[in-house]
PDB file of C-alpha atoms in Angstrom:
ATOM      1  CA  MET A   1      70.750  40.792 104.295  1.00 61.00           C
ATOM      2  CA  GLN A   2      69.882  38.739 107.363  1.00 67.00           C
ATOM      3  CA  ILE A   3      70.255  35.182 108.593  1.00 76.00           C
ATOM      4  CA  LYS A   4      66.777  35.037 110.088  1.00 63.00           C
ATOM      5  CA  LYS A   5      66.505  31.438 111.170  1.00 62.00           C
ATOM      6  CA  GLN A   6      68.806  30.187 113.934  1.00 63.00           C
ATOM      7  CA  ASN A   7      70.296  26.817 113.076  1.00 66.00           C
ATOM      8  CA  LYS A   8      72.078  25.579 116.203  1.00 66.00           C
ATOM      9  CA  TYR A   9      75.059  23.450 115.301  1.00 70.00           C
ATOM     10  CA  PRO A  10      74.431  20.171 117.176  1.00 62.00           C
ATOM     11  CA  MET A  11      78.054  19.675 118.263  1.00 60.00           C
ATOM     12  CA  ALA A  12      78.533  23.171 119.717  1.00 52.00           C
ATOM     13  CA  CYS A  13      77.929  23.259 123.482  1.00 52.00           C
ATOM     14  CA  LEU A  14      78.094  27.041 123.713  1.00 54.00           C
ATOM     15  CA  ARG A  15      76.827  29.543 121.201  1.00 56.00           C
ATOM     16  CA  ASP A  16      79.811  30.534 119.079  1.00 68.00           C
ATOM     17  CA  TYR A  17      81.023  31.062 115.519  1.00 78.00           C
ATOM     18  CA  ARG A  18      80.083  27.474 114.644  1.00 83.00           C
ATOM     19  CA  ASP A  19      76.415  28.396 114.981  1.00 83.00           C
ATOM     20  CA  ALA A  20      76.960  31.310 112.595  1.00 85.00           C
ATOM     21  CA  LEU A  21      78.773  29.102 110.091  1.00 90.00           C
ATOM     22  CA  TYR A  22      76.184  26.330 110.243  1.00 89.00           C
ATOM     23  CA  SER A  23      73.257  28.783 109.991  1.00 89.00           C
ATOM     24  CA  CYS A  24      74.832  30.452 106.955  1.00 92.00           C
ATOM     25  CA  LEU A  25      75.407  27.157 105.179  1.00 94.00           C
ATOM     26  CA  VAL A  26      71.909  25.811 105.845  1.00 92.00           C
ATOM     27  CA  GLN A  27      70.149  28.991 104.782  1.00 92.00           C
ATOM     28  CA  LEU A  28      72.354  30.134 101.897  1.00 94.00           C
ATOM     29  CA  ASN A  29      72.679  26.551 100.562  1.00 95.00           C
ATOM     30  CA  PRO A  30      76.024  26.912  98.727  1.00 96.00           C
ATOM     31  CA  GLN A  31      77.331  23.989  96.693  1.00 94.00           C
ATOM     32  CA  PHE A  32      80.986  24.979  96.247  1.00 93.00           C
ATOM     33  CA  CYS A  33      82.710  26.205  99.414  1.00 94.00           C
ATOM     34  CA  MET A  34      86.187  27.213 100.493  1.00 92.00           C
ATOM     35  CA  GLU A  35      87.685  27.268 103.980  1.00 93.00           C
ATOM     36  CA  ILE A  36      90.866  29.247 104.653  1.00 89.00           C
ATOM     37  CA  GLY A  37      92.302  27.745 107.842  1.00 87.00           C
ATOM     38  CA  THR A  38      91.777  23.999 108.307  1.00 87.00           C
ATOM     39  CA  HIS A  39      93.571  23.866 111.678  1.00 84.00           C
ATOM     40  CA  ILE A  40      92.364  20.633 113.390  1.00 83.00           C
ATOM     41  CA  GLY A  41      89.380  20.128 111.133  1.00 87.00           C
ATOM     42  CA  ALA A  42      86.647  21.301 113.541  1.00 87.00           C
ATOM     43  CA  THR A  43      84.923  23.631 111.082  1.00 91.00           C
ATOM     44  CA  THR A  44      85.666  21.264 108.202  1.00 93.00           C
ATOM     45  CA  GLU A  45      83.365  18.829 109.990  1.00 92.00           C
ATOM     46  CA  ILE A  46      80.624  21.460 109.993  1.00 92.00           C
ATOM     47  CA  PHE A  47      80.830  21.672 106.211  1.00 95.00           C
ATOM     48  CA  CYS A  48      80.718  17.869 106.025  1.00 94.00           C
ATOM     49  CA  ASP A  49      77.618  17.722 108.259  1.00 92.00           C
ATOM     50  CA  TYR A  50      75.972  20.365 106.107  1.00 94.00           C
ATOM     51  CA  PHE A  51      76.739  18.389 102.942  1.00 95.00           C
ATOM     52  CA  ASP A  52      75.459  15.151 104.491  1.00 93.00           C
ATOM     53  CA  ASN A  53      72.171  16.667 105.636  1.00 92.00           C
ATOM     54  CA  PHE A  54      71.402  19.400 103.128  1.00 94.00           C
ATOM     55  CA  ARG A  55      73.645  19.332 100.066  1.00 95.00           C
ATOM     56  CA  LYS A  56      74.721  15.913  98.808  1.00 95.00           C
ATOM     57  CA  ASP A  57      76.451  17.489  95.806  1.00 93.00           C
ATOM     58  CA  GLY A  58      78.448  19.923  97.972  1.00 94.00           C
ATOM     59  CA  PHE A  59      82.219  20.283  97.718  1.00 92.00           C
ATOM     60  CA  LEU A  60      84.754  21.967 100.009  1.00 92.00           C
ATOM     61  CA  VAL A  61      88.307  23.082  99.363  1.00 89.00           C
ATOM     62  CA  THR A  62      90.101  23.654 102.671  1.00 89.00           C
ATOM     63  CA  GLY A  63      93.605  25.066 102.956  1.00 84.00           C
ATOM     64  CA  ASP A  64      96.197  25.650 105.670  1.00 81.00           C
ATOM     65  CA  VAL A  65      99.955  25.999 106.156  1.00 77.00           C
ATOM     66  CA  LYS A  66     100.005  22.590 107.820  1.00 77.00           C
ATOM     67  CA  GLU A  67      98.464  19.374 106.582  1.00 76.00           C
ATOM     68  CA  TYR A  68      95.676  17.924 108.703  1.00 80.00           C
ATOM     69  CA  LYS A  69      95.798  14.173 108.113  1.00 80.00           C
ATOM     70  CA  LYS A  70      92.446  13.093 109.556  1.00 85.00           C
ATOM     71  CA  ILE A  71      90.218  14.401 106.770  1.00 86.00           C
ATOM     72  CA  ASN A  72      88.681  11.485 104.915  1.00 86.00           C
ATOM     73  CA  ASN A  73      85.652  12.695 103.027  1.00 89.00           C
ATOM     74  CA  PRO A  74      85.140  12.527  99.251  1.00 89.00           C
ATOM     75  CA  ARG A  75      83.450  15.951  99.328  1.00 91.00           C
ATOM     76  CA  VAL A  76      86.563  17.644 100.772  1.00 91.00           C
ATOM     77  CA  ARG A  77      89.778  18.531  98.974  1.00 86.00           C
ATOM     78  CA  GLN A  78      92.604  19.660 101.253  1.00 84.00           C
ATOM     79  CA  ILE A  79      95.353  21.873  99.891  1.00 80.00           C
ATOM     80  CA  LEU A  80      98.628  23.005 101.443  1.00 75.00           C
ATOM     81  CA  VAL A  81      99.121  26.760 101.215  1.00 73.00           C
ATOM     82  CA  LYS A  82     102.196  28.875 101.698  1.00 68.00           C
ATOM     83  CA  SER A  83     102.326  30.829 104.952  1.00 68.00           C
ATOM     84  CA  HIS A  84     102.027  34.621 104.776  1.00 66.00           C
ATOM     85  CA  LEU A  85     104.224  34.957 107.877  1.00 62.00           C
ATOM     86  CA  PRO A  86     107.618  33.775 109.163  1.00 61.00           C
ATOM     87  CA  TYR A  87     107.388  31.029 111.765  1.00 55.00           C
ATOM     88  CA  GLU A  88     108.065  33.151 114.863  1.00 62.00           C
ATOM     89  CA  GLU A  89     105.242  35.510 113.903  1.00 60.00           C
ATOM     90  CA  LEU A  90     102.933  32.653 112.972  1.00 57.00           C
ATOM     91  CA  LYS A  91     103.498  30.827 116.256  1.00 58.00           C
ATOM     92  CA  LYS A  92     102.020  33.728 118.246  1.00 58.00           C
ATOM     93  CA  ASN A  93      98.582  32.763 116.963  1.00 57.00           C
ATOM     94  CA  HIS A  94      99.139  29.045 116.384  1.00 58.00           C
ATOM     95  CA  ASP A  95     100.779  27.572 119.465  1.00 55.00           C
ATOM     96  CA  LEU A  96     100.379  23.976 118.213  1.00 52.00           C
ATOM     97  CA  LEU A  97     102.550  24.514 115.151  1.00 53.00           C
ATOM     98  CA  GLU A  98     106.112  23.288 114.938  1.00 58.00           C
ATOM     99  CA  GLU A  99     108.411  24.979 112.461  1.00 52.00           C
ATOM    100  CA  LYS A 100     109.100  21.768 110.558  1.00 55.00           C
ATOM    101  CA  ASP A 101     105.363  21.412 109.846  1.00 57.00           C
ATOM    102  CA  VAL A 102     104.850  24.864 108.328  1.00 53.00           C
ATOM    103  CA  ASN A 103     104.790  25.094 104.561  1.00 50.00           C
ATOM    104  CA  TYR A 104     106.954  27.772 102.925  1.00 49.00           C
ATOM    105  CA  SER A 105     107.525  26.074  99.585  1.00 48.00           C
ATOM    106  CA  GLU A 106     107.200  28.221  96.485  1.00 46.00           C
ATOM    107  CA  ASN A 107     106.163  25.037  94.673  1.00 43.00           C
ATOM    108  CA  SER A 108     103.315  24.246  97.039  1.00 42.00           C
ATOM    109  CA  GLN A 109      99.801  23.575  95.841  1.00 41.00           C
ATOM    110  CA  TYR A 110      98.828  27.134  96.567  1.00 43.00           C
ATOM    111  CA  ILE A 111      95.319  28.312  95.849  1.00 46.00           C
ATOM    112  CA  ASN A 112      96.324  30.285  92.780  1.00 46.00           C
ATOM    113  CA  ASP A 113      98.150  27.283  91.295  1.00 51.00           C
ATOM    114  CA  ILE A 114      97.007  26.892  87.664  1.00 53.00           C
ATOM    115  CA  LEU A 115      97.230  23.097  87.729  1.00 56.00           C
ATOM    116  CA  PHE A 116      95.106  22.932  90.863  1.00 57.00           C
ATOM    117  CA  TRP A 117      92.385  25.110  89.331  1.00 60.00           C
ATOM    118  CA  GLN A 118      92.385  23.025  86.156  1.00 62.00           C
ATOM    119  CA  GLN A 119      91.836  19.901  88.263  1.00 60.00           C
ATOM    120  CA  LEU A 120      89.147  21.593  90.324  1.00 63.00           C
ATOM    121  CA  GLN A 121      87.313  22.818  87.242  1.00 66.00           C
ATOM    122  CA  LYS A 122      87.391  19.315  85.805  1.00 66.00           C
ATOM    123  CA  THR A 123      86.018  17.827  89.045  1.00 63.00           C
ATOM    124  CA  CYS A 124      83.453  20.479  89.959  1.00 64.00           C
ATOM    125  CA  LYS A 125      82.832  22.221  86.636  1.00 66.00           C
ATOM    126  CA  THR A 126      83.645  25.523  88.347  1.00 69.00           C
ATOM    127  CA  ASP A 127      86.566  27.617  89.585  1.00 72.00           C
ATOM    128  CA  LYS A 128      84.494  29.952  91.759  1.00 86.00           C
ATOM    129  CA  PHE A 129      83.066  29.497  95.243  1.00 92.00           C
ATOM    130  CA  GLN A 130      79.622  30.477  96.476  1.00 95.00           C
ATOM    131  CA  PHE A 131      80.746  30.597 100.108  1.00 96.00           C
ATOM    132  CA  ILE A 132      84.186  31.271 101.623  1.00 94.00           C
ATOM    133  CA  PHE A 133      84.988  31.016 105.336  1.00 94.00           C
ATOM    134  CA  ILE A 134      88.100  32.955 106.448  1.00 92.00           C
ATOM    135  CA  ASP A 135      89.590  31.592 109.652  1.00 89.00           C
ATOM    136  CA  GLY A 136      93.327  31.473 109.035  1.00 83.00           C
ATOM    137  CA  ASP A 137      96.039  33.562 110.609  1.00 80.00           C
ATOM    138  CA  HIS A 138      94.375  36.567 112.281  1.00 81.00           C
ATOM    139  CA  THR A 139      97.059  39.205 111.724  1.00 83.00           C
ATOM    140  CA  ARG A 140      95.943  42.170 109.653  1.00 86.00           C
ATOM    141  CA  ASN A 141      98.385  41.478 106.829  1.00 84.00           C
ATOM    142  CA  SER A 142      97.270  37.868 106.457  1.00 84.00           C
ATOM    143  CA  VAL A 143      93.545  38.564 106.749  1.00 88.00           C
ATOM    144  CA  GLU A 144      93.786  41.340 104.169  1.00 89.00           C
ATOM    145  CA  LYS A 145      95.539  38.983 101.732  1.00 86.00           C
ATOM    146  CA  ASP A 146      93.038  36.203 102.413  1.00 87.00           C
ATOM    147  CA  PHE A 147      90.118  38.572 101.949  1.00 91.00           C
ATOM    148  CA  ASN A 148      91.398  40.011  98.668  1.00 88.00           C
ATOM    149  CA  LEU A 149      92.107  36.514  97.386  1.00 84.00           C
ATOM    150  CA  SER A 150      88.607  35.462  98.414  1.00 88.00           C
ATOM    151  CA  LEU A 151      87.091  38.308  96.406  1.00 90.00           C
ATOM    152  CA  ASN A 152      88.809  36.963  93.296  1.00 85.00           C
ATOM    153  CA  LEU A 153      87.594  33.422  93.970  1.00 86.00           C
ATOM    154  CA  LEU A 154      84.019  34.323  94.872  1.00 91.00           C
ATOM    155  CA  ALA A 155      81.145  33.511  92.548  1.00 91.00           C
ATOM    156  CA  GLU A 156      78.576  36.129  91.639  1.00 88.00           C
ATOM    157  CA  ASP A 157      76.098  36.413  94.530  1.00 89.00           C
ATOM    158  CA  GLY A 158      78.638  34.665  96.775  1.00 94.00           C
ATOM    159  CA  TYR A 159      79.261  35.266 100.486  1.00 96.00           C
ATOM    160  CA  ILE A 160      82.305  35.540 102.754  1.00 95.00           C
ATOM    161  CA  LEU A 161      82.149  34.704 106.464  1.00 94.00           C
ATOM    162  CA  LEU A 162      84.899  36.340 108.531  1.00 92.00           C
ATOM    163  CA  ASP A 163      85.643  34.796 111.925  1.00 88.00           C
ATOM    164  CA  ASP A 164      86.518  36.538 115.203  1.00 85.00           C
ATOM    165  CA  VAL A 165      84.826  39.869 114.567  1.00 86.00           C
ATOM    166  CA  PRO A 166      84.308  41.735 116.822  1.00 81.00           C
ATOM    167  CA  SER A 167      87.371  40.894 118.907  1.00 84.00           C
ATOM    168  CA  ASN A 168      90.651  42.423 120.043  1.00 85.00           C
ATOM    169  CA  LEU A 169      92.454  40.742 117.124  1.00 85.00           C
ATOM    170  CA  GLU A 170      93.839  42.500 114.062  1.00 86.00           C
ATOM    171  CA  CYS A 171      91.287  40.823 111.799  1.00 86.00           C
ATOM    172  CA  SER A 172      88.621  42.840 113.602  1.00 89.00           C
ATOM    173  CA  GLU A 173      90.543  46.080 112.995  1.00 92.00           C
ATOM    174  CA  PHE A 174      90.757  45.249 109.313  1.00 92.00           C
ATOM    175  CA  TYR A 175      86.998  44.695 109.102  1.00 93.00           C
ATOM    176  CA  TYR A 176      86.063  47.976 110.800  1.00 93.00           C
ATOM    177  CA  ASP A 177      88.707  50.006 108.919  1.00 94.00           C
ATOM    178  CA  SER A 178      88.612  48.524 105.439  1.00 94.00           C
ATOM    179  CA  ILE A 179      85.374  46.596 104.873  1.00 94.00           C
ATOM    180  CA  LYS A 180      82.478  48.006 106.877  1.00 93.00           C
ATOM    181  CA  PRO A 181      82.871  51.662 105.728  1.00 94.00           C
ATOM    182  CA  LYS A 182      82.843  50.732 102.038  1.00 92.00           C
ATOM    183  CA  LYS A 183      79.615  50.810 100.053  1.00 90.00           C
ATOM    184  CA  GLU A 184      80.653  47.855  97.893  1.00 92.00           C
ATOM    185  CA  PHE A 185      80.191  45.479 100.829  1.00 94.00           C
ATOM    186  CA  GLU A 186      76.894  44.538 102.441  1.00 93.00           C
ATOM    187  CA  CYS A 187      77.616  43.277 105.955  1.00 92.00           C
ATOM    188  CA  TYR A 188      75.568  41.303 108.438  1.00 90.00           C
ATOM    189  CA  GLU A 189      76.860  41.502 112.015  1.00 87.00           C
ATOM    190  CA  PHE A 190      75.632  38.517 113.986  1.00 83.00           C
ATOM    191  CA  GLU A 191      76.231  40.328 117.261  1.00 77.00           C
ATOM    192  CA  ASP A 192      73.342  42.670 116.402  1.00 76.00           C
ATOM    193  CA  GLU A 193      70.879  39.801 116.869  1.00 74.00           C
ATOM    194  CA  GLU A 194      70.053  38.766 120.429  1.00 72.00           C
ATOM    195  CA  TRP A 195      70.172  35.050 119.646  1.00 69.00           C
ATOM    196  CA  TYR A 196      73.622  35.361 118.094  1.00 73.00           C
ATOM    197  CA  LYS A 197      75.238  37.286 120.954  1.00 69.00           C
ATOM    198  CA  GLY A 198      78.744  35.931 121.495  1.00 65.00           C
ATOM    199  CA  VAL A 199      79.043  34.383 118.045  1.00 70.00           C
ATOM    200  CA  GLY A 200      81.839  36.676 116.817  1.00 76.00           C
ATOM    201  CA  ALA A 201      81.443  36.493 113.048  1.00 85.00           C
ATOM    202  CA  ILE A 202      80.577  38.783 110.135  1.00 88.00           C
ATOM    203  CA  LEU A 203      78.828  37.754 106.923  1.00 92.00           C
ATOM    204  CA  ILE A 204      79.935  39.832 103.941  1.00 92.00           C
ATOM    205  CA  LYS A 205      78.310  40.049 100.525  1.00 93.00           C
ATOM    206  CA  PRO A 206      80.204  42.094  97.932  1.00 93.00           C
ATOM    207  CA  THR A 207      77.859  44.139  95.780  1.00 85.00           C
ATOM    208  CA  LYS A 208      80.337  43.885  92.924  1.00 70.00           C
ATOM    209  CA  ILE A 209      82.744  41.019  92.245  1.00 60.00           C
ATOM    210  CA  PRO A 210      86.114  41.968  90.671  1.00 56.00           C
ATOM    211  CA  ASN A 211      86.627  40.818  87.071  1.00 55.00           C
TER     212      ASN A 211
END
């Protein structure tokens, strides 16, 4: 597995994970995508640019613990997800969050909500994603939960892009301890390519999708 062609994301001044994300989207050409970690919508815009230029029938579901109110695109569905962490722990990695804005509701439109999936299946004729970008909370516990959830939501022949690997964050530890050594995952490390130096992202293709 290799992302051979370098697609520079036009809005990125420096080479970073946005180039990896944009290159993956352009070359893998997924229709149904998921983003875990909306934050301020920067990477959501990358998906939108990809849809506009390469995949008019594309659709993105993006989720976070806080609503981002500036998304206005018919190809994007934003969902509010329940935080894996208490606020004080969450704030260490998300300094812009205020406690009142963080969702902890058990009744939230979480990504395993049956009603949500029924609506999605009606809209998109699918309940699986061909491409999932994980860029939420970077603690090991949260990334592990997000990754396992992603495996259950991934279509056959689908891909997962994990942000901030390699790094000194716990998400990087999780990758090197629990993903890379396992034969059921084919991994492409962008850092191995000279052009992608500094990108900090890993593309993962499971060789077997859980039933």
